mmCIF file with all atom_site columns, C-alpha atoms in Angstrom:
data_model
loop_
_atom_site.group_PDB
_atom_site.id
_atom_site.type_symbol
_atom_site.label_atom_id
_atom_site.label_alt_id
_atom_site.label_comp_id
_atom_site.label_asym_id
_atom_site.label_entity_id
_atom_site.label_seq_id
_atom_site.pdbx_PDB_ins_code
_atom_site.Cartn_x
_atom_site.Cartn_y
_atom_site.Cartn_z
_atom_site.occupancy
_atom_site.B_iso_or_equiv
_atom_site.pdbx_formal_charge
_atom_site.auth_seq_id
_atom_site.auth_comp_id
_atom_site.auth_asym_id
_atom_site.auth_atom_id
_atom_site.pdbx_PDB_model_num
ATOM 1   C CA . MET A 1 1   ? -8.378  205.816 194.165 1.00 51.00 ? 12  MET A CA 1
ATOM 2   C CA . ASN A 1 2   ? -7.977  202.113 194.844 1.00 52.00 ? 13  ASN A CA 1
ATOM 3   C CA . CYS A 1 3   ? -5.824  201.052 197.789 1.00 55.00 ? 14  CYS A CA 1
ATOM 4   C CA . HIS A 1 4   ? -4.856  197.458 197.003 1.00 52.00 ? 15  HIS A CA 1
ATOM 5   C CA . ILE A 1 5   ? -3.979  195.489 200.106 1.00 50.00 ? 16  ILE A CA 1
ATOM 6   C CA . LYS A 1 6   ? -0.278  194.614 199.917 1.00 53.00 ? 17  LYS A CA 1
ATOM 7   C CA . SER A 1 7   ? 0.593   195.278 203.549 1.00 57.00 ? 18  SER A CA 1
ATOM 8   C CA . VAL A 1 8   ? -1.062  196.878 206.519 1.00 50.00 ? 19  VAL A CA 1
ATOM 9   C CA . HIS A 1 9   ? 1.482   199.708 206.432 1.00 49.00 ? 20  HIS A CA 1
ATOM 10  C CA . SER A 1 10  ? 1.067   200.573 202.757 1.00 53.00 ? 21  SER A CA 1
ATOM 11  C CA . THR A 1 11  ? -2.719  200.251 202.958 1.00 51.00 ? 22  THR A CA 1
ATOM 12  C CA . ALA A 1 12  ? -2.813  202.652 205.920 1.00 47.00 ? 23  ALA A CA 1
ATOM 13  C CA . LEU A 1 13  ? -0.645  205.158 204.051 1.00 46.00 ? 24  LEU A CA 1
ATOM 14  C CA . CYS A 1 14  ? -2.825  204.911 200.995 1.00 52.00 ? 25  CYS A CA 1
ATOM 15  C CA . LEU A 1 15  ? -6.008  205.452 203.003 1.00 49.00 ? 26  LEU A CA 1
ATOM 16  C CA . LEU A 1 16  ? -4.401  208.388 204.849 1.00 47.00 ? 27  LEU A CA 1
ATOM 17  C CA . GLY A 1 17  ? -3.290  209.963 201.567 1.00 49.00 ? 28  GLY A CA 1
ATOM 18  C CA . THR A 1 18  ? -6.778  209.554 200.097 1.00 50.00 ? 29  THR A CA 1
ATOM 19  C CA . LEU A 1 19  ? -8.355  211.110 203.202 1.00 50.00 ? 30  LEU A CA 1
ATOM 20  C CA . ILE A 1 20  ? -6.009  214.109 203.052 1.00 46.00 ? 31  ILE A CA 1
ATOM 21  C CA . LEU A 1 21  ? -6.789  214.618 199.376 1.00 45.00 ? 32  LEU A CA 1
ATOM 22  C CA . LEU A 1 22  ? -10.514 214.569 200.121 1.00 48.00 ? 33  LEU A CA 1
ATOM 23  C CA . VAL A 1 23  ? -10.090 217.092 202.948 1.00 45.00 ? 34  VAL A CA 1
ATOM 24  C CA . ALA A 1 24  ? -7.937  219.345 200.772 1.00 41.00 ? 35  ALA A CA 1
ATOM 25  C CA . HIS A 1 25  ? -10.519 219.164 197.995 1.00 43.00 ? 36  HIS A CA 1
ATOM 26  C CA . SER A 1 26  ? -13.339 220.131 200.342 1.00 44.00 ? 37  SER A CA 1
ATOM 27  C CA . VAL A 1 27  ? -11.275 223.035 201.758 1.00 44.00 ? 38  VAL A CA 1
ATOM 28  C CA . ALA A 1 28  ? -10.436 224.302 198.285 1.00 43.00 ? 39  ALA A CA 1
ATOM 29  C CA . PHE A 1 29  ? -14.103 224.500 197.322 1.00 45.00 ? 40  PHE A CA 1
ATOM 30  C CA . ALA A 1 30  ? -15.441 225.819 200.626 1.00 57.00 ? 41  ALA A CA 1
ATOM 31  C CA . GLY A 1 31  ? -16.700 229.389 200.772 1.00 72.00 ? 42  GLY A CA 1
ATOM 32  C CA . PRO A 1 32  ? -14.627 232.145 202.420 1.00 89.00 ? 43  PRO A CA 1
ATOM 33  C CA . HIS A 1 33  ? -14.651 232.564 206.195 1.00 93.00 ? 44  HIS A CA 1
ATOM 34  C CA . TYR A 1 34  ? -14.572 235.930 207.944 1.00 96.00 ? 45  TYR A CA 1
ATOM 35  C CA . VAL A 1 35  ? -13.489 237.434 211.248 1.00 94.00 ? 46  VAL A CA 1
ATOM 36  C CA . PHE A 1 36  ? -15.662 240.255 212.580 1.00 93.00 ? 47  PHE A CA 1
ATOM 37  C CA . SER A 1 37  ? -14.444 243.310 214.460 1.00 88.00 ? 48  SER A CA 1
ATOM 38  C CA . TYR A 1 38  ? -15.945 246.722 215.038 1.00 78.00 ? 49  TYR A CA 1
ATOM 39  C CA . GLY A 1 39  ? -15.366 250.137 216.514 1.00 69.00 ? 50  GLY A CA 1
ATOM 40  C CA . GLN A 1 40  ? -17.610 252.918 217.736 1.00 60.00 ? 51  GLN A CA 1
ATOM 41  C CA . PHE A 1 41  ? -17.217 256.567 216.835 1.00 57.00 ? 52  PHE A CA 1
ATOM 42  C CA . ASN A 1 42  ? -18.358 259.357 219.110 1.00 52.00 ? 53  ASN A CA 1
ATOM 43  C CA . ASP A 1 43  ? -17.714 261.731 216.202 1.00 57.00 ? 54  ASP A CA 1
ATOM 44  C CA . THR A 1 44  ? -19.413 261.675 212.809 1.00 66.00 ? 55  THR A CA 1
ATOM 45  C CA . ALA A 1 45  ? -16.638 259.765 211.050 1.00 73.00 ? 56  ALA A CA 1
ATOM 46  C CA . PHE A 1 46  ? -17.541 257.254 208.345 1.00 81.00 ? 57  PHE A CA 1
ATOM 47  C CA . PRO A 1 47  ? -15.494 254.955 206.067 1.00 86.00 ? 58  PRO A CA 1
ATOM 48  C CA . VAL A 1 48  ? -14.812 256.347 202.595 1.00 89.00 ? 59  VAL A CA 1
ATOM 49  C CA . ASP A 1 49  ? -12.435 253.789 201.094 1.00 92.00 ? 60  ASP A CA 1
ATOM 50  C CA . LEU A 1 50  ? -10.888 250.374 201.693 1.00 91.00 ? 61  LEU A CA 1
ATOM 51  C CA . ASN A 1 51  ? -7.775  249.149 199.909 1.00 91.00 ? 62  ASN A CA 1
ATOM 52  C CA . ASP A 1 52  ? -6.740  245.579 199.126 1.00 90.00 ? 63  ASP A CA 1
ATOM 53  C CA . ARG A 1 53  ? -4.393  245.452 202.120 1.00 88.00 ? 64  ARG A CA 1
ATOM 54  C CA . GLY A 1 54  ? -7.276  246.121 204.499 1.00 87.00 ? 65  GLY A CA 1
ATOM 55  C CA . SER A 1 55  ? -6.370  249.750 205.243 1.00 88.00 ? 66  SER A CA 1
ATOM 56  C CA . ILE A 1 56  ? -9.438  251.920 205.817 1.00 88.00 ? 67  ILE A CA 1
ATOM 57  C CA . ALA A 1 57  ? -9.774  255.652 205.226 1.00 88.00 ? 68  ALA A CA 1
ATOM 58  C CA . TRP A 1 58  ? -12.340 257.413 207.430 1.00 85.00 ? 69  TRP A CA 1
ATOM 59  C CA . ALA A 1 59  ? -13.679 260.937 207.038 1.00 86.00 ? 70  ALA A CA 1
ATOM 60  C CA . GLY A 1 60  ? -15.630 263.267 209.282 1.00 79.00 ? 71  GLY A CA 1
ATOM 61  C CA . PHE A 1 61  ? -16.587 266.886 209.014 1.00 73.00 ? 72  PHE A CA 1
ATOM 62  C CA . GLY A 1 62  ? -13.226 268.615 208.849 1.00 73.00 ? 73  GLY A CA 1
ATOM 63  C CA . ASP A 1 63  ? -10.899 265.756 209.673 1.00 74.00 ? 74  ASP A CA 1
ATOM 64  C CA . SER A 1 64  ? -9.949  262.311 208.413 1.00 79.00 ? 75  SER A CA 1
ATOM 65  C CA . TYR A 1 65  ? -8.629  259.198 210.087 1.00 69.00 ? 76  TYR A CA 1
ATOM 66  C CA . MET A 1 66  ? -6.568  256.235 208.973 1.00 69.00 ? 77  MET A CA 1
ATOM 67  C CA . ASN A 1 67  ? -6.690  252.665 210.215 1.00 69.00 ? 78  ASN A CA 1
ATOM 68  C CA . GLY A 1 68  ? -3.963  250.226 209.185 1.00 53.00 ? 79  GLY A CA 1
ATOM 69  C CA . ALA A 1 69  ? -2.189  252.555 206.757 1.00 43.00 ? 80  ALA A CA 1
ATOM 70  C CA . SER A 1 70  ? 1.422   251.807 205.892 1.00 42.00 ? 81  SER A CA 1
ATOM 71  C CA . TRP A 1 71  ? 2.580   255.152 207.321 1.00 42.00 ? 82  TRP A CA 1
ATOM 72  C CA . ALA A 1 72  ? 0.187   255.578 210.259 1.00 44.00 ? 83  ALA A CA 1
ATOM 73  C CA . ASN A 1 73  ? -1.371  252.637 212.055 1.00 47.00 ? 84  ASN A CA 1
ATOM 74  C CA . GLY A 1 74  ? -4.520  254.322 213.260 1.00 59.00 ? 85  GLY A CA 1
ATOM 75  C CA . ASP A 1 75  ? -3.961  258.061 213.299 1.00 79.00 ? 86  ASP A CA 1
ATOM 76  C CA . PHE A 1 76  ? -5.429  261.337 212.096 1.00 84.00 ? 87  PHE A CA 1
ATOM 77  C CA . VAL A 1 77  ? -4.326  262.611 208.699 1.00 90.00 ? 88  VAL A CA 1
ATOM 78  C CA . ASN A 1 78  ? -2.296  265.817 208.838 1.00 91.00 ? 89  ASN A CA 1
ATOM 79  C CA . GLY A 1 79  ? -3.256  268.835 206.801 1.00 92.00 ? 90  GLY A CA 1
ATOM 80  C CA . TYR A 1 80  ? -1.449  272.134 206.325 1.00 92.00 ? 91  TYR A CA 1
ATOM 81  C CA . GLY A 1 81  ? -2.200  273.534 209.773 1.00 86.00 ? 92  GLY A CA 1
ATOM 82  C CA . ASP A 1 82  ? -4.320  276.296 208.246 1.00 77.00 ? 93  ASP A CA 1
ATOM 83  C CA . ALA A 1 83  ? -7.406  275.759 210.435 1.00 66.00 ? 94  ALA A CA 1
ATOM 84  C CA . ALA A 1 84  ? -6.558  277.909 213.479 1.00 72.00 ? 95  ALA A CA 1
ATOM 85  C CA . GLY A 1 85  ? -3.250  276.107 213.805 1.00 75.00 ? 96  GLY A CA 1
ATOM 86  C CA . CYS A 1 86  ? -4.891  272.675 213.999 1.00 85.00 ? 97  CYS A CA 1
ATOM 87  C CA . ILE A 1 87  ? -2.708  270.341 211.940 1.00 88.00 ? 98  ILE A CA 1
ATOM 88  C CA . VAL A 1 88  ? -5.378  267.627 211.593 1.00 87.00 ? 99  VAL A CA 1
ATOM 89  C CA . CYS A 1 89  ? -8.305  269.985 210.895 1.00 87.00 ? 100 CYS A CA 1
ATOM 90  C CA . GLY A 1 90  ? -9.568  270.976 207.463 1.00 89.00 ? 101 GLY A CA 1
ATOM 91  C CA . VAL A 1 91  ? -8.812  267.559 205.929 1.00 92.00 ? 102 VAL A CA 1
ATOM 92  C CA . ASP A 1 92  ? -11.116 265.562 203.658 1.00 92.00 ? 103 ASP A CA 1
ATOM 93  C CA . VAL A 1 93  ? -9.715  262.234 202.403 1.00 93.00 ? 104 VAL A CA 1
ATOM 94  C CA . THR A 1 94  ? -11.714 260.392 199.728 1.00 92.00 ? 105 THR A CA 1
ATOM 95  C CA . ASP A 1 95  ? -9.432  257.564 198.506 1.00 93.00 ? 106 ASP A CA 1
ATOM 96  C CA . ILE A 1 96  ? -6.639  255.245 199.609 1.00 92.00 ? 107 ILE A CA 1
ATOM 97  C CA . ASN A 1 97  ? -4.684  252.999 197.254 1.00 93.00 ? 108 ASN A CA 1
ATOM 98  C CA . ASN A 1 98  ? -2.733  249.803 197.895 1.00 92.00 ? 109 ASN A CA 1
ATOM 99  C CA . ALA A 1 99  ? 0.489   251.741 198.384 1.00 91.00 ? 110 ALA A CA 1
ATOM 100 C CA . GLY A 1 100 ? -1.116  253.613 201.280 1.00 89.00 ? 111 GLY A CA 1
ATOM 101 C CA . ASP A 1 101 ? -1.224  256.917 199.382 1.00 93.00 ? 112 ASP A CA 1
ATOM 102 C CA . LEU A 1 102 ? -4.233  259.132 200.062 1.00 94.00 ? 113 LEU A CA 1
ATOM 103 C CA . PHE A 1 103 ? -6.172  261.541 197.895 1.00 96.00 ? 114 PHE A CA 1
ATOM 104 C CA . GLY A 1 104 ? -8.629  264.268 198.816 1.00 95.00 ? 115 GLY A CA 1
ATOM 105 C CA . SER A 1 105 ? -8.475  267.932 199.738 1.00 95.00 ? 116 SER A CA 1
ATOM 106 C CA . ALA A 1 106 ? -7.202  270.035 202.606 1.00 94.00 ? 117 ALA A CA 1
ATOM 107 C CA . LEU A 1 107 ? -7.565  273.621 203.755 1.00 92.00 ? 118 LEU A CA 1
ATOM 108 C CA . LYS A 1 108 ? -4.663  275.851 202.741 1.00 93.00 ? 119 LYS A CA 1
ATOM 109 C CA . ASN A 1 109 ? -4.668  279.646 202.890 1.00 90.00 ? 120 ASN A CA 1
ATOM 110 C CA . GLY A 1 110 ? -8.416  279.582 203.442 1.00 89.00 ? 121 GLY A CA 1
ATOM 111 C CA . VAL A 1 111 ? -9.170  277.416 200.404 1.00 93.00 ? 122 VAL A CA 1
ATOM 112 C CA . PHE A 1 112 ? -9.534  273.646 200.025 1.00 94.00 ? 123 PHE A CA 1
ATOM 113 C CA . VAL A 1 113 ? -6.945  272.437 197.533 1.00 96.00 ? 124 VAL A CA 1
ATOM 114 C CA . PRO A 1 114 ? -6.673  268.981 195.898 1.00 97.00 ? 125 PRO A CA 1
ATOM 115 C CA . THR A 1 115 ? -4.090  267.070 197.888 1.00 97.00 ? 126 THR A CA 1
ATOM 116 C CA . ILE A 1 116 ? -2.161  263.828 197.709 1.00 97.00 ? 127 ILE A CA 1
ATOM 117 C CA . TRP A 1 117 ? -0.600  262.294 200.837 1.00 95.00 ? 128 TRP A CA 1
ATOM 118 C CA . LEU A 1 118 ? 2.611   260.331 200.366 1.00 94.00 ? 129 LEU A CA 1
ATOM 119 C CA . ALA A 1 119 ? 3.962   258.612 203.512 1.00 88.00 ? 130 ALA A CA 1
ATOM 120 C CA . GLY A 1 120 ? 1.563   260.804 205.475 1.00 88.00 ? 131 GLY A CA 1
ATOM 121 C CA . VAL A 1 121 ? 2.877   264.094 204.078 1.00 93.00 ? 132 VAL A CA 1
ATOM 122 C CA . PRO A 1 122 ? 0.338   266.341 202.246 1.00 95.00 ? 133 PRO A CA 1
ATOM 123 C CA . TYR A 1 123 ? 1.262   267.800 198.850 1.00 97.00 ? 134 TYR A CA 1
ATOM 124 C CA . ASP A 1 124 ? -0.786  270.563 197.264 1.00 97.00 ? 135 ASP A CA 1
ATOM 125 C CA . LEU A 1 125 ? -1.523  269.476 193.691 1.00 97.00 ? 136 LEU A CA 1
ATOM 126 C CA . THR A 1 126 ? -2.142  273.070 192.609 1.00 97.00 ? 137 THR A CA 1
ATOM 127 C CA . ASP A 1 127 ? 1.475   273.896 193.473 1.00 97.00 ? 138 ASP A CA 1
ATOM 128 C CA . PRO A 1 128 ? 3.621   273.770 190.293 1.00 97.00 ? 139 PRO A CA 1
ATOM 129 C CA . ALA A 1 129 ? 6.398   272.188 192.365 1.00 97.00 ? 140 ALA A CA 1
ATOM 130 C CA . ASN A 1 130 ? 4.169   269.101 192.762 1.00 97.00 ? 141 ASN A CA 1
ATOM 131 C CA . ALA A 1 131 ? 3.092   268.872 189.119 1.00 94.00 ? 142 ALA A CA 1
ATOM 132 C CA . GLY A 1 132 ? 4.684   265.424 188.703 1.00 93.00 ? 143 GLY A CA 1
ATOM 133 C CA . LEU A 1 133 ? 2.740   263.819 191.571 1.00 96.00 ? 144 LEU A CA 1
ATOM 134 C CA . THR A 1 134 ? -0.171  261.564 190.594 1.00 94.00 ? 145 THR A CA 1
ATOM 135 C CA . PHE A 1 135 ? -2.545  259.511 192.697 1.00 95.00 ? 146 PHE A CA 1
ATOM 136 C CA . HIS A 1 136 ? -2.885  256.000 191.271 1.00 93.00 ? 147 HIS A CA 1
ATOM 137 C CA . TYR A 1 137 ? -6.374  254.609 191.734 1.00 90.00 ? 148 TYR A CA 1
ATOM 138 C CA . ASP A 1 138 ? -6.579  250.881 192.350 1.00 85.00 ? 149 ASP A CA 1
ATOM 139 C CA . PRO A 1 139 ? -8.942  248.857 190.150 1.00 80.00 ? 150 PRO A CA 1
ATOM 140 C CA . GLY A 1 140 ? -11.648 246.675 191.582 1.00 72.00 ? 151 GLY A CA 1
ATOM 141 C CA . PRO A 1 141 ? -14.982 246.882 193.422 1.00 71.00 ? 152 PRO A CA 1
ATOM 142 C CA . LYS A 1 142 ? -15.743 249.461 196.084 1.00 87.00 ? 153 LYS A CA 1
ATOM 143 C CA . GLY A 1 143 ? -19.322 250.198 197.128 1.00 92.00 ? 154 GLY A CA 1
ATOM 144 C CA . ILE A 1 144 ? -21.801 247.292 197.218 1.00 94.00 ? 155 ILE A CA 1
ATOM 145 C CA . GLY A 1 145 ? -24.926 246.072 198.983 1.00 95.00 ? 156 GLY A CA 1
ATOM 146 C CA . LEU A 1 146 ? -24.176 243.498 201.693 1.00 96.00 ? 157 LEU A CA 1
ATOM 147 C CA . ASP A 1 147 ? -26.121 241.298 204.102 1.00 97.00 ? 158 ASP A CA 1
ATOM 148 C CA . PRO A 1 148 ? -23.463 240.334 206.688 1.00 95.00 ? 159 PRO A CA 1
ATOM 149 C CA . CYS A 1 149 ? -25.781 237.665 208.111 1.00 95.00 ? 160 CYS A CA 1
ATOM 150 C CA . GLU A 1 150 ? -25.350 235.629 204.917 1.00 95.00 ? 161 GLU A CA 1
ATOM 151 C CA . LEU A 1 151 ? -21.586 235.274 205.428 1.00 95.00 ? 162 LEU A CA 1
ATOM 152 C CA . ASP A 1 152 ? -19.712 232.535 207.282 1.00 95.00 ? 163 ASP A CA 1
ATOM 153 C CA . VAL A 1 153 ? -18.314 234.461 210.255 1.00 95.00 ? 164 VAL A CA 1
ATOM 154 C CA . VAL A 1 154 ? -16.025 232.682 212.706 1.00 93.00 ? 165 VAL A CA 1
ATOM 155 C CA . GLY A 1 155 ? -17.656 232.906 216.134 1.00 92.00 ? 166 GLY A CA 1
ATOM 156 C CA . GLY A 1 156 ? -20.774 234.507 214.638 1.00 93.00 ? 167 GLY A CA 1
ATOM 157 C CA . LEU A 1 157 ? -21.959 238.114 214.567 1.00 94.00 ? 168 LEU A CA 1
ATOM 158 C CA . PRO A 1 158 ? -23.076 240.153 217.602 1.00 90.00 ? 169 PRO A CA 1
ATOM 159 C CA . ASP A 1 159 ? -26.803 240.357 218.335 1.00 90.00 ? 170 ASP A CA 1
ATOM 160 C CA . VAL A 1 160 ? -26.887 244.066 217.473 1.00 86.00 ? 171 VAL A CA 1
ATOM 161 C CA . ILE A 1 161 ? -26.317 243.026 213.849 1.00 90.00 ? 172 ILE A CA 1
ATOM 162 C CA . THR A 1 162 ? -28.162 239.703 213.583 1.00 91.00 ? 173 THR A CA 1
ATOM 163 C CA . GLU A 1 163 ? -31.399 241.200 214.891 1.00 89.00 ? 174 GLU A CA 1
ATOM 164 C CA . PHE A 1 164 ? -31.362 243.590 211.942 1.00 88.00 ? 175 PHE A CA 1
ATOM 165 C CA . CYS A 1 165 ? -30.248 241.290 209.127 1.00 92.00 ? 176 CYS A CA 1
ATOM 166 C CA . GLY A 1 166 ? -30.637 242.652 205.624 1.00 93.00 ? 177 GLY A CA 1
ATOM 167 C CA . ILE A 1 167 ? -28.887 244.433 202.794 1.00 95.00 ? 178 ILE A CA 1
ATOM 168 C CA . ARG A 1 168 ? -26.907 247.515 203.777 1.00 93.00 ? 179 ARG A CA 1
ATOM 169 C CA . PRO A 1 169 ? -24.299 249.702 202.032 1.00 94.00 ? 180 PRO A CA 1
ATOM 170 C CA . ALA A 1 170 ? -20.743 248.442 202.403 1.00 95.00 ? 181 ALA A CA 1
ATOM 171 C CA . LEU A 1 171 ? -17.245 248.926 201.047 1.00 94.00 ? 182 LEU A CA 1
ATOM 172 C CA . THR A 1 172 ? -15.244 245.982 199.754 1.00 95.00 ? 183 THR A CA 1
ATOM 173 C CA . ASN A 1 173 ? -11.863 245.248 198.189 1.00 93.00 ? 184 ASN A CA 1
ATOM 174 C CA . ALA A 1 174 ? -10.341 242.743 195.790 1.00 90.00 ? 185 ALA A CA 1
ATOM 175 C CA . ARG A 1 175 ? -9.726  240.088 198.447 1.00 88.00 ? 186 ARG A CA 1
ATOM 176 C CA . GLY A 1 176 ? -13.327 240.311 199.696 1.00 92.00 ? 187 GLY A CA 1
ATOM 177 C CA . ASP A 1 177 ? -13.095 242.208 203.003 1.00 94.00 ? 188 ASP A CA 1
ATOM 178 C CA . PHE A 1 178 ? -16.084 244.376 203.959 1.00 95.00 ? 189 PHE A CA 1
ATOM 179 C CA . VAL A 1 179 ? -16.731 247.520 206.005 1.00 92.00 ? 190 VAL A CA 1
ATOM 180 C CA . PHE A 1 180 ? -20.290 248.554 206.859 1.00 91.00 ? 191 PHE A CA 1
ATOM 181 C CA . GLY A 1 181 ? -22.117 250.808 209.293 1.00 86.00 ? 192 GLY A CA 1
ATOM 182 C CA . PHE A 1 182 ? -24.726 249.916 211.901 1.00 82.00 ? 193 PHE A CA 1
ATOM 183 C CA . ASP A 1 183 ? -26.415 251.520 214.908 1.00 75.00 ? 194 ASP A CA 1
ATOM 184 C CA . SER A 1 184 ? -25.360 250.282 218.356 1.00 71.00 ? 195 SER A CA 1
ATOM 185 C CA . GLY A 1 185 ? -27.454 251.864 221.066 1.00 68.00 ? 196 GLY A CA 1
ATOM 186 C CA . GLY A 1 186 ? -27.833 255.167 219.276 1.00 64.00 ? 197 GLY A CA 1
ATOM 187 C CA . ALA A 1 187 ? -24.147 255.494 218.363 1.00 64.00 ? 198 ALA A CA 1
ATOM 188 C CA . GLU A 1 188 ? -22.844 254.976 214.849 1.00 71.00 ? 199 GLU A CA 1
ATOM 189 C CA . SER A 1 189 ? -20.559 251.947 214.686 1.00 80.00 ? 200 SER A CA 1
ATOM 190 C CA . TYR A 1 190 ? -18.750 250.216 211.856 1.00 86.00 ? 201 TYR A CA 1
ATOM 191 C CA . GLY A 1 191 ? -18.216 246.527 211.360 1.00 89.00 ? 202 GLY A CA 1
ATOM 192 C CA . VAL A 1 192 ? -15.184 245.088 209.595 1.00 91.00 ? 203 VAL A CA 1
ATOM 193 C CA . LEU A 1 193 ? -15.314 241.608 208.071 1.00 94.00 ? 204 LEU A CA 1
ATOM 194 C CA . THR A 1 194 ? -11.844 240.336 207.203 1.00 93.00 ? 205 THR A CA 1
ATOM 195 C CA . VAL A 1 195 ? -11.305 237.238 205.091 1.00 92.00 ? 206 VAL A CA 1
ATOM 196 C CA . VAL A 1 196 ? -9.593  234.483 207.087 1.00 89.00 ? 207 VAL A CA 1
ATOM 197 C CA . PRO A 1 197 ? -6.402  233.364 205.306 1.00 73.00 ? 208 PRO A CA 1
ATOM 198 C CA . GLU A 1 198 ? -7.138  230.102 203.544 1.00 65.00 ? 209 GLU A CA 1
ATOM 199 C CA . PRO A 1 199 ? -5.477  226.958 204.936 1.00 56.00 ? 210 PRO A CA 1
ATOM 200 C CA . ALA A 1 200 ? -2.429  225.634 203.156 1.00 48.00 ? 211 ALA A CA 1
ATOM 201 C CA . THR A 1 201 ? -4.463  223.588 200.717 1.00 44.00 ? 212 THR A CA 1
ATOM 202 C CA . LEU A 1 202 ? -1.496  222.881 198.471 1.00 43.00 ? 213 LEU A CA 1
ATOM 203 C CA . ALA A 1 203 ? 0.462   221.580 201.448 1.00 47.00 ? 214 ALA A CA 1
ATOM 204 C CA . LEU A 1 204 ? -2.387  219.197 202.276 1.00 43.00 ? 215 LEU A CA 1
ATOM 205 C CA . LEU A 1 205 ? -2.461  218.018 198.686 1.00 44.00 ? 216 LEU A CA 1
ATOM 206 C CA . GLY A 1 206 ? 1.275   217.492 198.745 1.00 48.00 ? 217 GLY A CA 1
ATOM 207 C CA . ILE A 1 207 ? 1.133   215.413 201.921 1.00 47.00 ? 218 ILE A CA 1
ATOM 208 C CA . GLY A 1 208 ? -1.632  213.297 200.440 1.00 43.00 ? 219 GLY A CA 1
ATOM 209 C CA . LEU A 1 209 ? 0.283   212.688 197.231 1.00 46.00 ? 220 LEU A CA 1
ATOM 210 C CA . VAL A 1 210 ? 3.431   211.773 199.149 1.00 47.00 ? 221 VAL A CA 1
ATOM 211 C CA . GLY A 1 211 ? 1.466   209.266 201.204 1.00 44.00 ? 222 GLY A CA 1
ATOM 212 C CA . LEU A 1 212 ? -0.022  207.701 198.103 1.00 41.00 ? 223 LEU A CA 1
ATOM 213 C CA . GLY A 1 213 ? 3.344   207.567 196.346 1.00 47.00 ? 224 GLY A CA 1
ATOM 214 C CA . PHE A 1 214 ? 5.032   205.954 199.329 1.00 44.00 ? 225 PHE A CA 1
ATOM 215 C CA . ALA A 1 215 ? 2.256   203.386 199.591 1.00 42.00 ? 226 ALA A CA 1
ATOM 216 C CA . ARG A 1 216 ? 2.711   202.486 195.900 1.00 45.00 ? 227 ARG A CA 1
ATOM 217 C CA . ARG A 1 217 ? 6.442   202.017 196.378 1.00 47.00 ? 228 ARG A CA 1
ATOM 218 C CA . LYS A 1 218 ? 5.733   199.637 199.229 1.00 45.00 ? 229 LYS A CA 1
ATOM 219 C CA . ARG A 1 219 ? 3.623   197.356 197.020 1.00 47.00 ? 230 ARG A CA 1
#
């Protein structure tokens, strides 16, 4: 873009608009940035699914846990209370969709039955009364191989990960978040890489175009 010198004011606006357009262009074509967080489990829980909203379903041996679900922000998943009166025991979640619904199985009358959880409430899919209930699987990628050290992480990754860079199993979703396991001092931990919301690139472009248009009107 050519900024013809008509006045100091219009030339400055034109140069500012051009600069903003260049910055917006570079932002638009930059790779994604991530924020890293992690938690440590004393139990044998592991992530089994990750939806596009960033909700994670975890499963152990006999119980399951939710993080960021629409109906339970970090809580155990209730079953039917059939395991010695333990309401959260005998639960095995395998999937979570974008609505926050869960699918898996739970112990009922001594037998594991296919179960769907709606708003945190379990429904036995072998019960004729629940014949109309269906779990809707979300499309998109799930399990992949990931080297977290190859990603642009804001603030960097902790040493416990960078000293063991390499491909490892991970879960992902449509927006590009990742969940993966790693060993931290003998305890199983899980890292979560969340995509940083992109800057308002269109707003930057708009400001640049306004500056250029105003400069032209001043000529």
